[in-house]
Amino acid sequence: MFEIGSSLREARLRQTLDFPEIEQSTKIRGKYLRALEDEQFDLLPAQTYVKGFLRSYAEYLGLDGQLYVDEYNSRYVVGEEESPLRPRQSPRRPPGPPRVQSRVVLLTLLGIALVTALVIVAWTRGGAGNQRIPGLATERTTTKQTVLPPVHTSRSAVARLEVTAALDSSWLQVHRGSVTGPIVYQGTLEKGEKQLFVGRRLWIDVGRPEVLRAKLNGRAVRFPTGGPKIVVVTARGLHAATGA
């Protein structure tokens, strides 16, 4: 068991991400992101959107989205599978005398025949589209639909780079935004160790690119070798920094 909100907040602060940047990338409104971190789930539209927003936000931060949804279900979703109570049925009245039932059936048949005759007369005289018979006009109702924020979000503009020291250890220094931007990681990545970096543009100073293996948004990529060791990372790919 873990704290949903505090773990989300720690992951966001560790990556120095702000709500406006996350809102633009995930298309989830900032007040809903704050509600998830504060565990004020009643501020969100419905449980379905809570789970969708929780999964999208956690995965954007590089966390296991399904783990957070399972924790939310175990702590906050109660009695979802219980069947609704059946309304009490009023006792049926005993059937009336046969003569009363016969009269009701006869009147019903006469009413149907009268309505059918009126429809036929209206159709033959002026066309069904131009005649309006009192009592037969149907009312059109317009249902106003409320548009809620989408669950599934697009992160095509965000680079999610997973770096693994596959062959040996290597020193790394990672900046977000530009070569002079904030440092999000600095140190030696030991052999077998893995790190995840997220941002629209990353500048990485690589000590030994030939020993590293990387995945960019789920697809395998290679660090440029044989030239400058400062690499620029975007959602489109990796390339050596010009003039570095």
JSON list of C-alpha atoms in Angstrom, two decimals:
[
{"chain": "A", "resi": 1, "resn": "MET", "atom": "CA", "xyz": [0.00, 0.00, 0.00]},
{"chain": "A", "resi": 2, "resn": "PHE", "atom": "CA", "xyz": [1.40, 3.43, -0.91]},
{"chain": "A", "resi": 3, "resn": "GLU", "atom": "CA", "xyz": [0.25, 7.06, -0.99]},
{"chain": "A", "resi": 4, "resn": "ILE", "atom": "CA", "xyz": [-1.07, 7.86, -4.47]},
{"chain": "A", "resi": 5, "resn": "GLY", "atom": "CA", "xyz": [-0.89, 11.65, -4.32]},
{"chain": "A", "resi": 6, "resn": "SER", "atom": "CA", "xyz": [2.46, 12.04, -2.57]},
{"chain": "A", "resi": 7, "resn": "SER", "atom": "CA", "xyz": [4.21, 9.58, -4.91]},
{"chain": "A", "resi": 8, "resn": "LEU", "atom": "CA", "xyz": [2.89, 11.46, -7.95]},
{"chain": "A", "resi": 9, "resn": "ARG", "atom": "CA", "xyz": [4.05, 14.78, -6.49]},
{"chain": "A", "resi": 10, "resn": "GLU", "atom": "CA", "xyz": [7.53, 13.38, -5.69]},
{"chain": "A", "resi": 11, "resn": "ALA", "atom": "CA", "xyz": [7.92, 12.04, -9.24]},
{"chain": "A", "resi": 12, "resn": "ARG", "atom": "CA", "xyz": [6.90, 15.41, -10.72]},
{"chain": "A", "resi": 13, "resn": "LEU", "atom": "CA", "xyz": [9.23, 17.42, -8.48]},
{"chain": "A", "resi": 14, "resn": "ARG", "atom": "CA", "xyz": [12.09, 15.00, -9.12]},
{"chain": "A", "resi": 15, "resn": "GLN", "atom": "CA", "xyz": [11.78, 15.74, -12.84]},
{"chain": "A", "resi": 16, "resn": "THR", "atom": "CA", "xyz": [11.28, 19.51, -12.22]},
{"chain": "A", "resi": 17, "resn": "LEU", "atom": "CA", "xyz": [8.00, 19.51, -14.14]},
{"chain": "A", "resi": 18, "resn": "ASP", "atom": "CA", "xyz": [5.35, 22.24, -13.78]},
{"chain": "A", "resi": 19, "resn": "PHE", "atom": "CA", "xyz": [1.59, 21.86, -14.12]},
{"chain": "A", "resi": 20, "resn": "PRO", "atom": "CA", "xyz": [1.30, 24.08, -17.26]},
{"chain": "A", "resi": 21, "resn": "GLU", "atom": "CA", "xyz": [3.82, 21.89, -19.11]},
{"chain": "A", "resi": 22, "resn": "ILE", "atom": "CA", "xyz": [2.09, 18.66, -18.03]},
{"chain": "A", "resi": 23, "resn": "GLU", "atom": "CA", "xyz": [-1.36, 20.07, -18.85]},
{"chain": "A", "resi": 24, "resn": "GLN", "atom": "CA", "xyz": [-0.27, 21.00, -22.39]},
{"chain": "A", "resi": 25, "resn": "SER", "atom": "CA", "xyz": [1.25, 17.55, -23.00]},
{"chain": "A", "resi": 26, "resn": "THR", "atom": "CA", "xyz": [-1.45, 15.35, -21.41]},
{"chain": "A", "resi": 27, "resn": "LYS", "atom": "CA", "xyz": [-4.47, 17.59, -22.18]},
{"chain": "A", "resi": 28, "resn": "ILE", "atom": "CA", "xyz": [-5.57, 17.11, -18.51]},
{"chain": "A", "resi": 29, "resn": "ARG", "atom": "CA", "xyz": [-6.58, 20.34, -16.80]},
{"chain": "A", "resi": 30, "resn": "GLY", "atom": "CA", "xyz": [-4.23, 21.59, -14.08]},
{"chain": "A", "resi": 31, "resn": "LYS", "atom": "CA", "xyz": [-6.91, 21.58, -11.37]},
{"chain": "A", "resi": 32, "resn": "TYR", "atom": "CA", "xyz": [-7.48, 17.86, -12.00]},
{"chain": "A", "resi": 33, "resn": "LEU", "atom": "CA", "xyz": [-3.72, 17.16, -11.76]},
{"chain": "A", "resi": 34, "resn": "ARG", "atom": "CA", "xyz": [-3.62, 18.99, -8.40]},
{"chain": "A", "resi": 35, "resn": "ALA", "atom": "CA", "xyz": [-6.68, 17.02, -7.25]},
{"chain": "A", "resi": 36, "resn": "LEU", "atom": "CA", "xyz": [-4.88, 13.73, -8.06]},
{"chain": "A", "resi": 37, "resn": "GLU", "atom": "CA", "xyz": [-1.82, 14.79, -6.05]},
{"chain": "A", "resi": 38, "resn": "ASP", "atom": "CA", "xyz": [-4.04, 15.92, -3.14]},
{"chain": "A", "resi": 39, "resn": "GLU", "atom": "CA", "xyz": [-6.18, 12.75, -3.46]},
{"chain": "A", "resi": 40, "resn": "GLN", "atom": "CA", "xyz": [-9.30, 14.93, -3.75]},
{"chain": "A", "resi": 41, "resn": "PHE", "atom": "CA", "xyz": [-10.90, 12.53, -6.20]},
{"chain": "A", "resi": 42, "resn": "ASP", "atom": "CA", "xyz": [-14.38, 13.95, -5.59]},
{"chain": "A", "resi": 43, "resn": "LEU", "atom": "CA", "xyz": [-13.35, 17.07, -7.58]},
{"chain": "A", "resi": 44, "resn": "LEU", "atom": "CA", "xyz": [-13.09, 14.99, -10.77]},
{"chain": "A", "resi": 45, "resn": "PRO", "atom": "CA", "xyz": [-16.15, 14.31, -12.97]},
{"chain": "A", "resi": 46, "resn": "ALA", "atom": "CA", "xyz": [-16.57, 10.57, -12.30]},
{"chain": "A", "resi": 47, "resn": "GLN", "atom": "CA", "xyz": [-14.69, 7.43, -11.27]},
{"chain": "A", "resi": 48, "resn": "THR", "atom": "CA", "xyz": [-14.11, 6.54, -14.92]},
{"chain": "A", "resi": 49, "resn": "TYR", "atom": "CA", "xyz": [-12.27, 9.82, -15.48]},
{"chain": "A", "resi": 50, "resn": "VAL", "atom": "CA", "xyz": [-10.38, 9.48, -12.20]},
{"chain": "A", "resi": 51, "resn": "LYS", "atom": "CA", "xyz": [-8.94, 6.15, -13.36]},
{"chain": "A", "resi": 52, "resn": "GLY", "atom": "CA", "xyz": [-8.17, 7.43, -16.86]},
{"chain": "A", "resi": 53, "resn": "PHE", "atom": "CA", "xyz": [-6.50, 10.64, -15.62]},
{"chain": "A", "resi": 54, "resn": "LEU", "atom": "CA", "xyz": [-4.60, 8.70, -12.92]},
{"chain": "A", "resi": 55, "resn": "ARG", "atom": "CA", "xyz": [-3.25, 6.19, -15.47]},
{"chain": "A", "resi": 56, "resn": "SER", "atom": "CA", "xyz": [-2.25, 8.92, -17.98]},
{"chain": "A", "resi": 57, "resn": "TYR", "atom": "CA", "xyz": [-0.59, 11.15, -15.37]},
{"chain": "A", "resi": 58, "resn": "ALA", "atom": "CA", "xyz": [1.38, 8.26, -13.80]},
{"chain": "A", "resi": 59, "resn": "GLU", "atom": "CA", "xyz": [2.61, 6.98, -17.18]},
{"chain": "A", "resi": 60, "resn": "TYR", "atom": "CA", "xyz": [3.61, 10.51, -18.23]},
{"chain": "A", "resi": 61, "resn": "LEU", "atom": "CA", "xyz": [5.83, 10.65, -15.12]},
{"chain": "A", "resi": 62, "resn": "GLY", "atom": "CA", "xyz": [7.37, 7.29, -16.06]},
{"chain": "A", "resi": 63, "resn": "LEU", "atom": "CA", "xyz": [5.42, 5.32, -13.43]},
{"chain": "A", "resi": 64, "resn": "ASP", "atom": "CA", "xyz": [3.28, 2.18, -13.68]},
{"chain": "A", "resi": 65, "resn": "GLY", "atom": "CA", "xyz": [-0.20, 3.55, -14.45]},
{"chain": "A", "resi": 66, "resn": "GLN", "atom": "CA", "xyz": [-2.02, 0.24, -13.80]},
{"chain": "A", "resi": 67, "resn": "LEU", "atom": "CA", "xyz": [-0.45, 0.02, -10.33]},
{"chain": "A", "resi": 68, "resn": "TYR", "atom": "CA", "xyz": [-1.99, 3.41, -9.41]},
{"chain": "A", "resi": 69, "resn": "VAL", "atom": "CA", "xyz": [-5.40, 2.43, -10.83]},
{"chain": "A", "resi": 70, "resn": "ASP", "atom": "CA", "xyz": [-5.34, -0.82, -8.80]},
{"chain": "A", "resi": 71, "resn": "GLU", "atom": "CA", "xyz": [-4.43, 1.09, -5.63]},
{"chain": "A", "resi": 72, "resn": "TYR", "atom": "CA", "xyz": [-7.29, 3.56, -6.26]},
{"chain": "A", "resi": 73, "resn": "ASN", "atom": "CA", "xyz": [-9.77, 0.69, -6.79]},
{"chain": "A", "resi": 74, "resn": "SER", "atom": "CA", "xyz": [-8.70, -1.06, -3.60]},
{"chain": "A", "resi": 75, "resn": "ARG", "atom": "CA", "xyz": [-9.02, 2.09, -1.47]},
{"chain": "A", "resi": 76, "resn": "TYR", "atom": "CA", "xyz": [-11.82, 4.18, -2.95]},
{"chain": "A", "resi": 77, "resn": "VAL", "atom": "CA", "xyz": [-14.08, 1.99, -5.11]},
{"chain": "A", "resi": 78, "resn": "VAL", "atom": "CA", "xyz": [-16.54, 0.18, -2.84]},
{"chain": "A", "resi": 79, "resn": "GLY", "atom": "CA", "xyz": [-19.69, -1.78, -3.73]},
{"chain": "A", "resi": 80, "resn": "GLU", "atom": "CA", "xyz": [-19.38, -1.30, -7.48]},
{"chain": "A", "resi": 81, "resn": "GLU", "atom": "CA", "xyz": [-20.43, -4.86, -8.20]},
{"chain": "A", "resi": 82, "resn": "GLU", "atom": "CA", "xyz": [-23.47, -4.86, -5.87]},
{"chain": "A", "resi": 83, "resn": "SER", "atom": "CA", "xyz": [-26.73, -5.29, -7.66]},
{"chain": "A", "resi": 84, "resn": "PRO", "atom": "CA", "xyz": [-29.24, -2.46, -7.23]},
{"chain": "A", "resi": 85, "resn": "LEU", "atom": "CA", "xyz": [-32.22, -2.99, -4.99]},
{"chain": "A", "resi": 86, "resn": "ARG", "atom": "CA", "xyz": [-35.38, -3.93, -6.79]},
{"chain": "A", "resi": 87, "resn": "PRO", "atom": "CA", "xyz": [-38.29, -1.55, -6.30]},
{"chain": "A", "resi": 88, "resn": "ARG", "atom": "CA", "xyz": [-41.25, -2.88, -4.44]},
{"chain": "A", "resi": 89, "resn": "GLN", "atom": "CA", "xyz": [-44.07, -3.93, -6.67]},
{"chain": "A", "resi": 90, "resn": "SER", "atom": "CA", "xyz": [-47.56, -2.96, -5.70]},
{"chain": "A", "resi": 91, "resn": "PRO", "atom": "CA", "xyz": [-49.95, -5.86, -5.40]},
{"chain": "A", "resi": 92, "resn": "ARG", "atom": "CA", "xyz": [-51.89, -6.55, -8.51]},
{"chain": "A", "resi": 93, "resn": "ARG", "atom": "CA", "xyz": [-55.57, -5.86, -8.46]},
{"chain": "A", "resi": 94, "resn": "PRO", "atom": "CA", "xyz": [-57.78, -8.78, -9.23]},
{"chain": "A", "resi": 95, "resn": "PRO", "atom": "CA", "xyz": [-59.12, -8.73, -12.77]},
{"chain": "A", "resi": 96, "resn": "GLY", "atom": "CA", "xyz": [-62.48, -7.09, -13.23]},
{"chain": "A", "resi": 97, "resn": "PRO", "atom": "CA", "xyz": [-65.59, -8.82, -14.39]},
{"chain": "A", "resi": 98, "resn": "PRO", "atom": "CA", "xyz": [-65.46, -10.27, -17.95]},
{"chain": "A", "resi": 99, "resn": "ARG", "atom": "CA", "xyz": [-67.94, -7.70, -19.25]},
{"chain": "A", "resi": 100, "resn": "VAL", "atom": "CA", "xyz": [-65.77, -4.73, -18.13]},
{"chain": "A", "resi": 101, "resn": "GLN", "atom": "CA", "xyz": [-62.69, -6.24, -19.79]},
{"chain": "A", "resi": 102, "resn": "SER", "atom": "CA", "xyz": [-64.61, -6.76, -23.03]},
{"chain": "A", "resi": 103, "resn": "ARG", "atom": "CA", "xyz": [-65.71, -3.12, -23.08]},
{"chain": "A", "resi": 104, "resn": "VAL", "atom": "CA", "xyz": [-62.13, -1.91, -22.52]},
{"chain": "A", "resi": 105, "resn": "VAL", "atom": "CA", "xyz": [-60.84, -4.06, -25.38]},
{"chain": "A", "resi": 106, "resn": "LEU", "atom": "CA", "xyz": [-63.64, -2.83, -27.66]},
{"chain": "A", "resi": 107, "resn": "LEU", "atom": "CA", "xyz": [-62.95, 0.84, -26.87]},
{"chain": "A", "resi": 108, "resn": "THR", "atom": "CA", "xyz": [-59.24, 0.33, -27.47]},
{"chain": "A", "resi": 109, "resn": "LEU", "atom": "CA", "xyz": [-59.86, -1.22, -30.89]},
{"chain": "A", "resi": 110, "resn": "LEU", "atom": "CA", "xyz": [-62.21, 1.61, -31.83]},
{"chain": "A", "resi": 111, "resn": "GLY", "atom": "CA", "xyz": [-59.59, 4.20, -30.82]},
{"chain": "A", "resi": 112, "resn": "ILE", "atom": "CA", "xyz": [-56.92, 2.49, -32.93]},
{"chain": "A", "resi": 113, "resn": "ALA", "atom": "CA", "xyz": [-59.24, 2.35, -35.92]},
{"chain": "A", "resi": 114, "resn": "LEU", "atom": "CA", "xyz": [-60.10, 6.07, -35.57]},
{"chain": "A", "resi": 115, "resn": "VAL", "atom": "CA", "xyz": [-56.44, 7.12, -35.41]},
{"chain": "A", "resi": 116, "resn": "THR", "atom": "CA", "xyz": [-55.61, 4.94, -38.42]},
{"chain": "A", "resi": 117, "resn": "ALA", "atom": "CA", "xyz": [-58.43, 6.51, -40.42]},
{"chain": "A", "resi": 118, "resn": "LEU", "atom": "CA", "xyz": [-57.26, 10.04, -39.59]},
{"chain": "A", "resi": 119, "resn": "VAL", "atom": "CA", "xyz": [-53.73, 9.20, -40.70]},
{"chain": "A", "resi": 120, "resn": "ILE", "atom": "CA", "xyz": [-54.94, 7.75, -44.00]},
{"chain": "A", "resi": 121, "resn": "VAL", "atom": "CA", "xyz": [-57.11, 10.81, -44.72]},
{"chain": "A", "resi": 122, "resn": "ALA", "atom": "CA", "xyz": [-54.26, 13.22, -43.96]},
{"chain": "A", "resi": 123, "resn": "TRP", "atom": "CA", "xyz": [-51.88, 11.25, -46.18]},
{"chain": "A", "resi": 124, "resn": "THR", "atom": "CA", "xyz": [-54.21, 11.12, -49.18]},
{"chain": "A", "resi": 125, "resn": "ARG", "atom": "CA", "xyz": [-55.16, 14.83, -49.04]},
{"chain": "A", "resi": 126, "resn": "GLY", "atom": "CA", "xyz": [-51.94, 16.69, -48.55]},
{"chain": "A", "resi": 127, "resn": "GLY", "atom": "CA", "xyz": [-49.10, 14.24, -47.98]},
{"chain": "A", "resi": 128, "resn": "ALA", "atom": "CA", "xyz": [-47.84, 12.96, -44.72]},
{"chain": "A", "resi": 129, "resn": "GLY", "atom": "CA", "xyz": [-45.14, 15.62, -44.53]},
{"chain": "A", "resi": 130, "resn": "ASN", "atom": "CA", "xyz": [-47.49, 18.64, -44.77]},
{"chain": "A", "resi": 131, "resn": "GLN", "atom": "CA", "xyz": [-50.44, 17.57, -42.57]},
{"chain": "A", "resi": 132, "resn": "ARG", "atom": "CA", "xyz": [-50.35, 17.80, -38.80]},
{"chain": "A", "resi": 133, "resn": "ILE", "atom": "CA", "xyz": [-53.07, 15.95, -36.92]},
{"chain": "A", "resi": 134, "resn": "PRO", "atom": "CA", "xyz": [-53.83, 17.16, -33.39]},
{"chain": "A", "resi": 135, "resn": "GLY", "atom": "CA", "xyz": [-52.68, 14.65, -30.84]},
{"chain": "A", "resi": 136, "resn": "LEU", "atom": "CA", "xyz": [-50.31, 12.85, -33.27]},
{"chain": "A", "resi": 137, "resn": "ALA", "atom": "CA", "xyz": [-47.49, 15.36, -33.56]},
{"chain": "A", "resi": 138, "resn": "THR", "atom": "CA", "xyz": [-44.27, 14.11, -32.03]},
{"chain": "A", "resi": 139, "resn": "GLU", "atom": "CA", "xyz": [-42.12, 16.43, -29.98]},
{"chain": "A", "resi": 140, "resn": "ARG", "atom": "CA", "xyz": [-38.45, 16.59, -30.72]},
{"chain": "A", "resi": 141, "resn": "THR", "atom": "CA", "xyz": [-36.26, 16.90, -27.71]},
{"chain": "A", "resi": 142, "resn": "THR", "atom": "CA", "xyz": [-32.69, 18.02, -27.83]},
{"chain": "A", "resi": 143, "resn": "THR", "atom": "CA", "xyz": [-30.30, 16.53, -25.35]},
{"chain": "A", "resi": 144, "resn": "LYS", "atom": "CA", "xyz": [-27.43, 18.78, -24.41]},
{"chain": "A", "resi": 145, "resn": "GLN", "atom": "CA", "xyz": [-24.27, 16.75, -24.11]},
{"chain": "A", "resi": 146, "resn": "THR", "atom": "CA", "xyz": [-21.53, 17.71, -21.73]},
{"chain": "A", "resi": 147, "resn": "VAL", "atom": "CA", "xyz": [-18.08, 17.35, -23.24]},
{"chain": "A", "resi": 148, "resn": "LEU", "atom": "CA", "xyz": [-15.53, 16.11, -20.71]},
{"chain": "A", "resi": 149, "resn": "PRO", "atom": "CA", "xyz": [-11.72, 16.09, -21.12]},
{"chain": "A", "resi": 150, "resn": "PRO", "atom": "CA", "xyz": [-10.45, 13.08, -23.10]},
{"chain": "A", "resi": 151, "resn": "VAL", "atom": "CA", "xyz": [-8.93, 10.10, -21.15]},
{"chain": "A", "resi": 152, "resn": "HIS", "atom": "CA", "xyz": [-6.47, 9.10, -23.71]},
{"chain": "A", "resi": 153, "resn": "THR", "atom": "CA", "xyz": [-3.80, 11.72, -24.32]},
{"chain": "A", "resi": 154, "resn": "SER", "atom": "CA", "xyz": [-1.15, 12.29, -26.96]},
{"chain": "A", "resi": 155, "resn": "ARG", "atom": "CA", "xyz": [2.50, 12.68, -25.91]},
{"chain": "A", "resi": 156, "resn": "SER", "atom": "CA", "xyz": [3.98, 12.80, -29.41]},
{"chain": "A", "resi": 157, "resn": "ALA", "atom": "CA", "xyz": [5.79, 16.10, -28.64]},
{"chain": "A", "resi": 158, "resn": "VAL", "atom": "CA", "xyz": [7.42, 14.75, -25.45]},
{"chain": "A", "resi": 159, "resn": "ALA", "atom": "CA", "xyz": [10.66, 12.76, -25.53]},
{"chain": "A", "resi": 160, "resn": "ARG", "atom": "CA", "xyz": [10.73, 9.84, -23.08]},
{"chain": "A", "resi": 161, "resn": "LEU", "atom": "CA", "xyz": [14.31, 8.51, -23.19]},
{"chain": "A", "resi": 162, "resn": "GLU", "atom": "CA", "xyz": [15.21, 5.34, -21.32]},
{"chain": "A", "resi": 163, "resn": "VAL", "atom": "CA", "xyz": [19.01, 4.89, -21.05]},
{"chain": "A", "resi": 164, "resn": "THR", "atom": "CA", "xyz": [20.68, 1.62, -19.93]},
{"chain": "A", "resi": 165, "resn": "ALA", "atom": "CA", "xyz": [24.38, 1.06, -19.28]},
{"chain": "A", "resi": 166, "resn": "ALA", "atom": "CA", "xyz": [24.37, -2.25, -21.18]},
{"chain": "A", "resi": 167, "resn": "LEU", "atom": "CA", "xyz": [28.07, -2.94, -21.79]},
{"chain": "A", "resi": 168, "resn": "ASP", "atom": "CA", "xyz": [29.86, -0.85, -19.14]},
{"chain": "A", "resi": 169, "resn": "SER", "atom": "CA", "xyz": [29.46, 2.20, -16.94]},
{"chain": "A", "resi": 170, "resn": "SER", "atom": "CA", "xyz": [29.33, 5.73, -18.41]},
{"chain": "A", "resi": 171, "resn": "TRP", "atom": "CA", "xyz": [29.21, 9.29, -17.05]},
{"chain": "A", "resi": 172, "resn": "LEU", "atom": "CA", "xyz": [26.14, 11.36, -17.98]},
{"chain": "A", "resi": 173, "resn": "GLN", "atom": "CA", "xyz": [24.99, 14.95, -17.53]},
{"chain": "A", "resi": 174, "resn": "VAL", "atom": "CA", "xyz": [21.41, 15.68, -18.66]},
{"chain": "A", "resi": 175, "resn": "HIS", "atom": "CA", "xyz": [19.97, 19.20, -19.17]},
{"chain": "A", "resi": 176, "resn": "ARG", "atom": "CA", "xyz": [16.34, 20.00, -19.95]},
{"chain": "A", "resi": 177, "resn": "GLY", "atom": "CA", "xyz": [15.52, 22.61, -22.63]},
{"chain": "A", "resi": 178, "resn": "SER", "atom": "CA", "xyz": [19.04, 23.71, -23.63]},
{"chain": "A", "resi": 179, "resn": "VAL", "atom": "CA", "xyz": [22.70, 23.06, -22.90]},
{"chain": "A", "resi": 180, "resn": "THR", "atom": "CA", "xyz": [22.47, 25.71, -20.15]},
{"chain": "A", "resi": 181, "resn": "GLY", "atom": "CA", "xyz": [19.07, 24.53, -18.91]},
{"chain": "A", "resi": 182, "resn": "PRO", "atom": "CA", "xyz": [18.41, 22.90, -15.52]},
{"chain": "A", "resi": 183, "resn": "ILE", "atom": "CA", "xyz": [20.36, 19.71, -14.78]},
{"chain": "A", "resi": 184, "resn": "VAL", "atom": "CA", "xyz": [18.02, 16.77, -14.17]},
{"chain": "A", "resi": 185, "resn": "TYR", "atom": "CA", "xyz": [20.76, 14.13, -13.81]},
{"chain": "A", "resi": 186, "resn": "GLN", "atom": "CA", "xyz": [24.51, 14.13, -13.30]},
{"chain": "A", "resi": 187, "resn": "GLY", "atom": "CA", "xyz": [26.62, 11.14, -12.37]},
{"chain": "A", "resi": 188, "resn": "THR", "atom": "CA", "xyz": [27.92, 7.75, -13.44]},
{"chain": "A", "resi": 189, "resn": "LEU", "atom": "CA", "xyz": [25.43, 5.22, -14.76]},
{"chain": "A", "resi": 190, "resn": "GLU", "atom": "CA", "xyz": [26.79, 1.88, -13.55]},
{"chain": "A", "resi": 191, "resn": "LYS", "atom": "CA", "xyz": [26.70, -1.24, -15.71]},
{"chain": "A", "resi": 192, "resn": "GLY", "atom": "CA", "xyz": [23.16, -2.67, -15.77]},
{"chain": "A", "resi": 193, "resn": "GLU", "atom": "CA", "xyz": [21.66, 0.51, -14.30]},
{"chain": "A", "resi": 194, "resn": "LYS", "atom": "CA", "xyz": [18.76, 2.26, -16.06]},
{"chain": "A", "resi": 195, "resn": "GLN", "atom": "CA", "xyz": [17.44, 5.85, -16.01]},
{"chain": "A", "resi": 196, "resn": "LEU", "atom": "CA", "xyz": [14.35, 7.53, -17.55]},
{"chain": "A", "resi": 197, "resn": "PHE", "atom": "CA", "xyz": [14.42, 11.17, -18.72]},
{"chain": "A", "resi": 198, "resn": "VAL", "atom": "CA", "xyz": [11.34, 13.12, -19.89]},
{"chain": "A", "resi": 199, "resn": "GLY", "atom": "CA", "xyz": [11.14, 16.48, -21.70]},
{"chain": "A", "resi": 200, "resn": "ARG", "atom": "CA", "xyz": [10.44, 18.19, -25.00]},
{"chain": "A", "resi": 201, "resn": "ARG", "atom": "CA", "xyz": [14.19, 18.70, -25.58]},
{"chain": "A", "resi": 202, "resn": "LEU", "atom": "CA", "xyz": [17.08, 17.13, -23.67]},
{"chain": "A", "resi": 203, "resn": "TRP", "atom": "CA", "xyz": [20.80, 17.92, -23.95]},
{"chain": "A", "resi": 204, "resn": "ILE", "atom": "CA", "xyz": [22.98, 15.00, -22.82]},
{"chain": "A", "resi": 205, "resn": "ASP", "atom": "CA", "xyz": [26.74, 15.09, -22.31]},
{"chain": "A", "resi": 206, "resn": "VAL", "atom": "CA", "xyz": [27.76, 11.42, -22.76]},
{"chain": "A", "resi": 207, "resn": "GLY", "atom": "CA", "xyz": [31.06, 10.03, -21.56]},
{"chain": "A", "resi": 208, "resn": "ARG", "atom": "CA", "xyz": [30.96, 6.67, -23.38]},
{"chain": "A", "resi": 209, "resn": "PRO", "atom": "CA", "xyz": [28.03, 6.50, -25.82]},
{"chain": "A", "resi": 210, "resn": "GLU", "atom": "CA", "xyz": [29.20, 3.19, -27.30]},
{"chain": "A", "resi": 211, "resn": "VAL", "atom": "CA", "xyz": [28.39, 1.28, -24.07]},
{"chain": "A", "resi": 212, "resn": "LEU", "atom": "CA", "xyz": [24.85, 2.63, -23.75]},
{"chain": "A", "resi": 213, "resn": "ARG", "atom": "CA", "xyz": [21.54, 1.33, -25.09]},
{"chain": "A", "resi": 214, "resn": "ALA", "atom": "CA", "xyz": [18.49, 3.58, -25.32]},
{"chain": "A", "resi": 215, "resn": "LYS", "atom": "CA", "xyz": [14.77, 3.58, -26.12]},
{"chain": "A", "resi": 216, "resn": "LEU", "atom": "CA", "xyz": [12.97, 6.74, -27.28]},
{"chain": "A", "resi": 217, "resn": "ASN", "atom": "CA", "xyz": [9.18, 6.63, -26.75]},
{"chain": "A", "resi": 218, "resn": "GLY", "atom": "CA", "xyz": [9.33, 2.83, -26.79]},
{"chain": "A", "resi": 219, "resn": "ARG", "atom": "CA", "xyz": [11.57, 2.33, -29.87]},
{"chain": "A", "resi": 220, "resn": "ALA", "atom": "CA", "xyz": [15.25, 1.43, -29.81]},
{"chain": "A", "resi": 221, "resn": "VAL", "atom": "CA", "xyz": [17.69, 4.24, -30.76]},
{"chain": "A", "resi": 222, "resn": "ARG", "atom": "CA", "xyz": [21.50, 4.64, -30.78]},
{"chain": "A", "resi": 223, "resn": "PHE", "atom": "CA", "xyz": [23.66, 7.40, -29.39]},
{"chain": "A", "resi": 224, "resn": "PRO", "atom": "CA", "xyz": [25.76, 9.11, -32.09]},
{"chain": "A", "resi": 225, "resn": "THR", "atom": "CA", "xyz": [29.42, 8.05, -31.90]},
{"chain": "A", "resi": 226, "resn": "GLY", "atom": "CA", "xyz": [32.66, 9.21, -33.49]},
{"chain": "A", "resi": 227, "resn": "GLY", "atom": "CA", "xyz": [31.99, 12.93, -33.03]},
{"chain": "A", "resi": 228, "resn": "PRO", "atom": "CA", "xyz": [30.85, 15.44, -30.40]},
{"chain": "A", "resi": 229, "resn": "LYS", "atom": "CA", "xyz": [29.51, 13.70, -27.31]},
{"chain": "A", "resi": 230, "resn": "ILE", "atom": "CA", "xyz": [26.78, 16.24, -26.58]},
{"chain": "A", "resi": 231, "resn": "VAL", "atom": "CA", "xyz": [23.51, 14.76, -27.91]},
{"chain": "A", "resi": 232, "resn": "VAL", "atom": "CA", "xyz": [20.21, 16.61, -28.45]},
{"chain": "A", "resi": 233, "resn": "VAL", "atom": "CA", "xyz": [17.11, 14.49, -27.84]},
{"chain": "A", "resi": 234, "resn": "THR", "atom": "CA", "xyz": [13.60, 15.31, -29.10]},
{"chain": "A", "resi": 235, "resn": "ALA", "atom": "CA", "xyz": [10.55, 13.17, -29.81]},
{"chain": "A", "resi": 236, "resn": "ARG", "atom": "CA", "xyz": [11.84, 12.80, -33.39]},
{"chain": "A", "resi": 237, "resn": "GLY", "atom": "CA", "xyz": [15.17, 11.25, -32.46]},
{"chain": "A", "resi": 238, "resn": "LEU", "atom": "CA", "xyz": [18.78, 11.73, -31.29]},
{"chain": "A", "resi": 239, "resn": "HIS", "atom": "CA", "xyz": [21.41, 13.83, -33.06]},
{"chain": "A", "resi": 240, "resn": "ALA", "atom": "CA", "xyz": [24.79, 15.29, -32.21]},
{"chain": "A", "resi": 241, "resn": "ALA", "atom": "CA", "xyz": [24.72, 18.93, -31.13]},
{"chain": "A", "resi": 242, "resn": "THR", "atom": "CA", "xyz": [26.09, 21.23, -33.82]},
{"chain": "A", "resi": 243, "resn": "GLY", "atom": "CA", "xyz": [29.01, 23.39, -32.78]},
{"chain": "A", "resi": 244, "resn": "ALA", "atom": "CA", "xyz": [29.52, 21.28, -29.64]}
]
